[in-house]
XYZ file of C-alpha atoms in Angstrom:
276
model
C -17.336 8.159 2.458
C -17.738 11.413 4.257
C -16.019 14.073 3.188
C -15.237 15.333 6.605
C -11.823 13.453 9.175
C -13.631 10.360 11.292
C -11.520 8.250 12.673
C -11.549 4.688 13.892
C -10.364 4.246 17.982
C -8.387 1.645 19.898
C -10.556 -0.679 21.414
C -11.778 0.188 25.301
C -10.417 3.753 24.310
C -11.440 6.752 22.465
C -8.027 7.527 20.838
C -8.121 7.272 17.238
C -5.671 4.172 15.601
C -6.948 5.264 12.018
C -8.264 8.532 10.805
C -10.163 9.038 7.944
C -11.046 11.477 5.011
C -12.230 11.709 1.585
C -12.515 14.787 -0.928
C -12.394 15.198 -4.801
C -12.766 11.178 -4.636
C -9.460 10.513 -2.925
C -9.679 8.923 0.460
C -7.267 9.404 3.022
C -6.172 7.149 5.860
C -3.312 8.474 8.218
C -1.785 6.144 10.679
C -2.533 8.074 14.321
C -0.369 6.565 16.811
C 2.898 8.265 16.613
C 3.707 8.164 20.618
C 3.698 4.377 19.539
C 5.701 4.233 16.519
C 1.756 3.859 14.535
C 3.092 -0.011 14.767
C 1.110 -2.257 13.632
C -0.613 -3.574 16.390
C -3.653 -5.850 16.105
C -6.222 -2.826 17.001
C -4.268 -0.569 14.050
C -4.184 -3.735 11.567
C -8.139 -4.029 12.283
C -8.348 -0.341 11.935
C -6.972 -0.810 8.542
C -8.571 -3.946 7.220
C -11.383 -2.392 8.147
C -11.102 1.120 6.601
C -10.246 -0.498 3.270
C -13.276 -3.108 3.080
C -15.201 -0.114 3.321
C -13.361 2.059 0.694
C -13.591 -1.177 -1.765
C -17.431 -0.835 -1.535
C -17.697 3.089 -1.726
C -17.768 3.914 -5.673
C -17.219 7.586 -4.588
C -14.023 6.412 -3.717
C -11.674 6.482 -7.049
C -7.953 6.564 -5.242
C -6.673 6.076 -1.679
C -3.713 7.913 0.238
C -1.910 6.403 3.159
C -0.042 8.372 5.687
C 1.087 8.823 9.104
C 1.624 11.295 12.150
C 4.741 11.577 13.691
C 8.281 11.069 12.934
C 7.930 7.558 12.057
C 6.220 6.426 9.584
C 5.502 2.664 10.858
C 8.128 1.086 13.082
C 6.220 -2.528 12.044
C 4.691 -5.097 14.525
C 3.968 -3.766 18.079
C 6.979 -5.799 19.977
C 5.404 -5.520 23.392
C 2.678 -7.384 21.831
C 4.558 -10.266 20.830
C 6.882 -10.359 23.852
C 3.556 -10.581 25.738
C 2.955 -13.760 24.500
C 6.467 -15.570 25.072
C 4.866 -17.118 28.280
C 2.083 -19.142 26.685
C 2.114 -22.946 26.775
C 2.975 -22.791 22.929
C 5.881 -20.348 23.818
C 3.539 -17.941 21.497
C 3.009 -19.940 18.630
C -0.971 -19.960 17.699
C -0.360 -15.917 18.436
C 2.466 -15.668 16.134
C 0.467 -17.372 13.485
C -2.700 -15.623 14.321
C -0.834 -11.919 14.071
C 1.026 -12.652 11.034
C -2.073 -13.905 9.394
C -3.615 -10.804 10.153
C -0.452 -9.188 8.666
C -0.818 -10.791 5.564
C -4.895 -10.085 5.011
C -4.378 -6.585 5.304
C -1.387 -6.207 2.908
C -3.142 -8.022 0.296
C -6.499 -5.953 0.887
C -4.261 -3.341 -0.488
C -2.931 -5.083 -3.415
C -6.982 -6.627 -4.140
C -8.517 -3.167 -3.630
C -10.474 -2.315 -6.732
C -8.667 1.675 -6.505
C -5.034 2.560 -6.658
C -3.524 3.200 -2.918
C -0.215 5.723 -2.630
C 1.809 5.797 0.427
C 2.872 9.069 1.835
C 5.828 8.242 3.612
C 7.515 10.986 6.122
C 10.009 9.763 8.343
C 11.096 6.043 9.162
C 9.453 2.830 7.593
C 10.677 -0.385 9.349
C 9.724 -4.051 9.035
C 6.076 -4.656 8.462
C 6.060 -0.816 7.785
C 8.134 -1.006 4.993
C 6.155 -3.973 4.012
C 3.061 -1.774 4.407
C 4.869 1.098 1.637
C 5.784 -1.606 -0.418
C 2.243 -3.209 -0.607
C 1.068 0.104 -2.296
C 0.430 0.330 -5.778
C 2.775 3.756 -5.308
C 4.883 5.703 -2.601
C 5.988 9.197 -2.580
C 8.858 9.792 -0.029
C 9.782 12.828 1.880
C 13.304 13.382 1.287
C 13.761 12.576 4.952
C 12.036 9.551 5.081
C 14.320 6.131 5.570
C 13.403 2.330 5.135
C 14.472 -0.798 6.665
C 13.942 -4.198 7.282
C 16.169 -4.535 10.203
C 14.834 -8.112 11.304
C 18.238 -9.858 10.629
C 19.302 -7.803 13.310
C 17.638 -9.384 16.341
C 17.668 -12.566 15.601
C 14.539 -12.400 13.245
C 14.613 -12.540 9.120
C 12.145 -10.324 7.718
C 10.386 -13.209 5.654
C 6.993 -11.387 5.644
C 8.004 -7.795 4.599
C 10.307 -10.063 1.852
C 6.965 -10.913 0.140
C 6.021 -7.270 -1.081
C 9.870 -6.361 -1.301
C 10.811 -9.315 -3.456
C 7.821 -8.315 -5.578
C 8.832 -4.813 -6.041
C 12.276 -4.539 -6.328
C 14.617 -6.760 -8.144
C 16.221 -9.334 -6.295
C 19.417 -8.784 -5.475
C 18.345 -4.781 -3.890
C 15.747 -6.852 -1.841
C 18.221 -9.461 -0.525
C 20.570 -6.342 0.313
C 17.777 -4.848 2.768
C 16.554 -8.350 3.787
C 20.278 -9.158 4.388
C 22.221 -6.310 5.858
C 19.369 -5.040 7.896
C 20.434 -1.541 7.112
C 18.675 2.031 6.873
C 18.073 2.782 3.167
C 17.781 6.561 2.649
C 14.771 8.154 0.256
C 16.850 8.828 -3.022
C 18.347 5.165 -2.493
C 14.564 3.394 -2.254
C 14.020 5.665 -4.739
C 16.608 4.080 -7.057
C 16.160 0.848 -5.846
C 12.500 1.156 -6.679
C 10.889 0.816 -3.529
C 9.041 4.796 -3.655
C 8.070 6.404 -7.166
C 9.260 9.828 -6.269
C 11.153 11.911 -3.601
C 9.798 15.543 -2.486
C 10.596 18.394 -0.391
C 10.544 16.903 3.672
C 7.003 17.211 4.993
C 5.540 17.742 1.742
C 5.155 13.670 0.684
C 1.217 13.734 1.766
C 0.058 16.489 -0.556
C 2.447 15.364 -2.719
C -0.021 11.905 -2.794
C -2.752 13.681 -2.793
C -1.901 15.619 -5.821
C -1.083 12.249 -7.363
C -4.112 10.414 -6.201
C -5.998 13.437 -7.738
C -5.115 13.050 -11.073
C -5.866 9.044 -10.941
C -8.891 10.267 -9.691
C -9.506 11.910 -12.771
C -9.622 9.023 -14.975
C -12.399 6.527 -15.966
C -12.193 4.197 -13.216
C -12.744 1.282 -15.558
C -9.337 0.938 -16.924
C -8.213 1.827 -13.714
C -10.216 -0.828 -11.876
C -9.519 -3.690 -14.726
C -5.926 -2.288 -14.979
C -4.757 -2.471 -11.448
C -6.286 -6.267 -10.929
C -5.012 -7.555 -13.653
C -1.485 -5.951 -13.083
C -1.180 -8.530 -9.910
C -2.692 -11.056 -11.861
C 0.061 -11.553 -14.734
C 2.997 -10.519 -12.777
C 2.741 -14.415 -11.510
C 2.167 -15.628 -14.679
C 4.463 -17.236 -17.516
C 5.286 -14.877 -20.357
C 2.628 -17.101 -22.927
C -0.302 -17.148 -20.254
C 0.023 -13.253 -18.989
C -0.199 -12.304 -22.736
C -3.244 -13.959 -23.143
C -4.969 -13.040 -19.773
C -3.827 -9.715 -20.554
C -5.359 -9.583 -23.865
C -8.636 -11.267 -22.894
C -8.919 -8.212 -19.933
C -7.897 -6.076 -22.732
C -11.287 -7.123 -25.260
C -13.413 -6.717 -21.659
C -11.620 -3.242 -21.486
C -12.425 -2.628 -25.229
C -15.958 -3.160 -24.821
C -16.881 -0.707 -22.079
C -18.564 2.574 -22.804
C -15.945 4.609 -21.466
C -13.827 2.965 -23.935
C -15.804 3.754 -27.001
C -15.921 7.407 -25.518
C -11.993 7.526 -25.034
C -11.409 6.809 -28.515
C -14.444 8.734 -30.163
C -13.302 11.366 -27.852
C -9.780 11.059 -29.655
C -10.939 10.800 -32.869
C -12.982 14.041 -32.727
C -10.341 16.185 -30.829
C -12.246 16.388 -27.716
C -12.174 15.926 -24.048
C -14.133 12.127 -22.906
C -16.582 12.486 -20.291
C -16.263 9.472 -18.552
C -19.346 7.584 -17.327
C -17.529 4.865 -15.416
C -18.924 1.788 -17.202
């Protein structure tokens, strides 16, 4: 991936939905539609689907930073592109489907992603946009920044953002958003577990970046192994995770950079890491 800003445009248009970067091995992807809220329309889900299917083939690529312009982070689904379809025969239903299907494969590129992604949230995060922050493997939150899933509020429960919520905070927090519908402010997702770390307003990108930097750093090996198998056991039973984990764990053992970790350890040195 080029080290220098592309970006990927609306359909029919030459306005950017996505832009892209990558330097020191940490790839950037900023949301560019703040005069519409950077929803998540089907052009900016595409954008991003697309983006990361690239990133999971680039070895270059070691971490990944998402952001956003504007004042709002991700307001969620574009609205005026559901509405739109309120008149078909179905009342909207294959669309409805279609979208949220579209929804879903992008969240869980993020999760399957072979390299760690960190959301750099300034501003609000609503809906599928708080679904998006809490699909990343991390979050760092300007001290500004507020969440919500707000659903419950127009008639609409928030069942798809509940997926990444219910897997990242414990229950009863995520039934409190899911429930009340109400703005959650950065030291409270913070607490509740939602972000890994509150900074300074406007500083939450280079925050990431300084985060994703230091992943970057690492063999990607355990990284890689580490991240997939993370998902993995979290649905497990205690018995079966341990021994998934601990068959991952004799892969791990036996990779170069493994034997150089430890050697490296053992002699009071720094590893040079070979990535295998």
């Amino acid at each position: 991936m080029s080290a220098e800003p592309s970006a990927l445009p609306v359909a029919g248009t030459a306005s950017p939905v996505v832009k892209t970067s990558c330097e020191s091995g940490v790839a950037t992807l900023t949301l560019a539609r703040p005069d519409a809220r950077n929803s998540l329309s089907e052009a900016m889900m595409a954008a991003l689907t697309s983006a990361l299917a690239a990133i999971a083939a680039d070895t270059t690529v070691r971490a990944v930073v998402l952001a956003a312009e504007g004042p709002v982070y991700s307001a969620g689904h574009d609205l005026k592109e559901i509405q739109a379809h309120r008149s078909d025969a179905d009342r909207g239903r294959a669309y409805f489907e279609d979208v949220l299907e579209r929804c879903a494969t992008l969240m869980t590129a993020i999760v399957r992603l072979p390299q760690p992604v960190i959301a750099a949230v300034e501003g609000m995060a609503t809906a599928a946009g708080c679904q998006l922050v809490a699909s990343c493997d991390l979050a760092v939150a300007g001290e500004k920044a507020r969440f919500c899933t707000p659903g419950v509020n127009i008639g609409l429960f928030c069942h798809t953002p509940m997926v990444a919520l219910s897997r990242n905070l414990v229950r009863k927090h995520a039934m409190e958003m899911l429930l009340l519908g109400e703005w959650v402010e950065a030291e409270e997702a913070h607490r509740m577990g939602l972000v890994n770390r509150v900074v300074p307003a406007g500083d939450a990108l280079s925050s990431a970046q300084a985060l994703a930097r230091r992943i970057a750093e690492k063999s990607q090996v355990p990284v890689k192994l580490g991240k997939a198998a993370f998902y993995t056991q979290m649905e497990m039973g205690l018995d079966n995770a341990y021994a998934y984990a601990s068959r991952v764990m004799a892969e791990n053992m036996l990779a170069r950079d493994a034997d150089e970790g430890i050697s490296a350890v053992l002699a009071k040195r720094a590893p040079t890491w070979e990535d295998r």
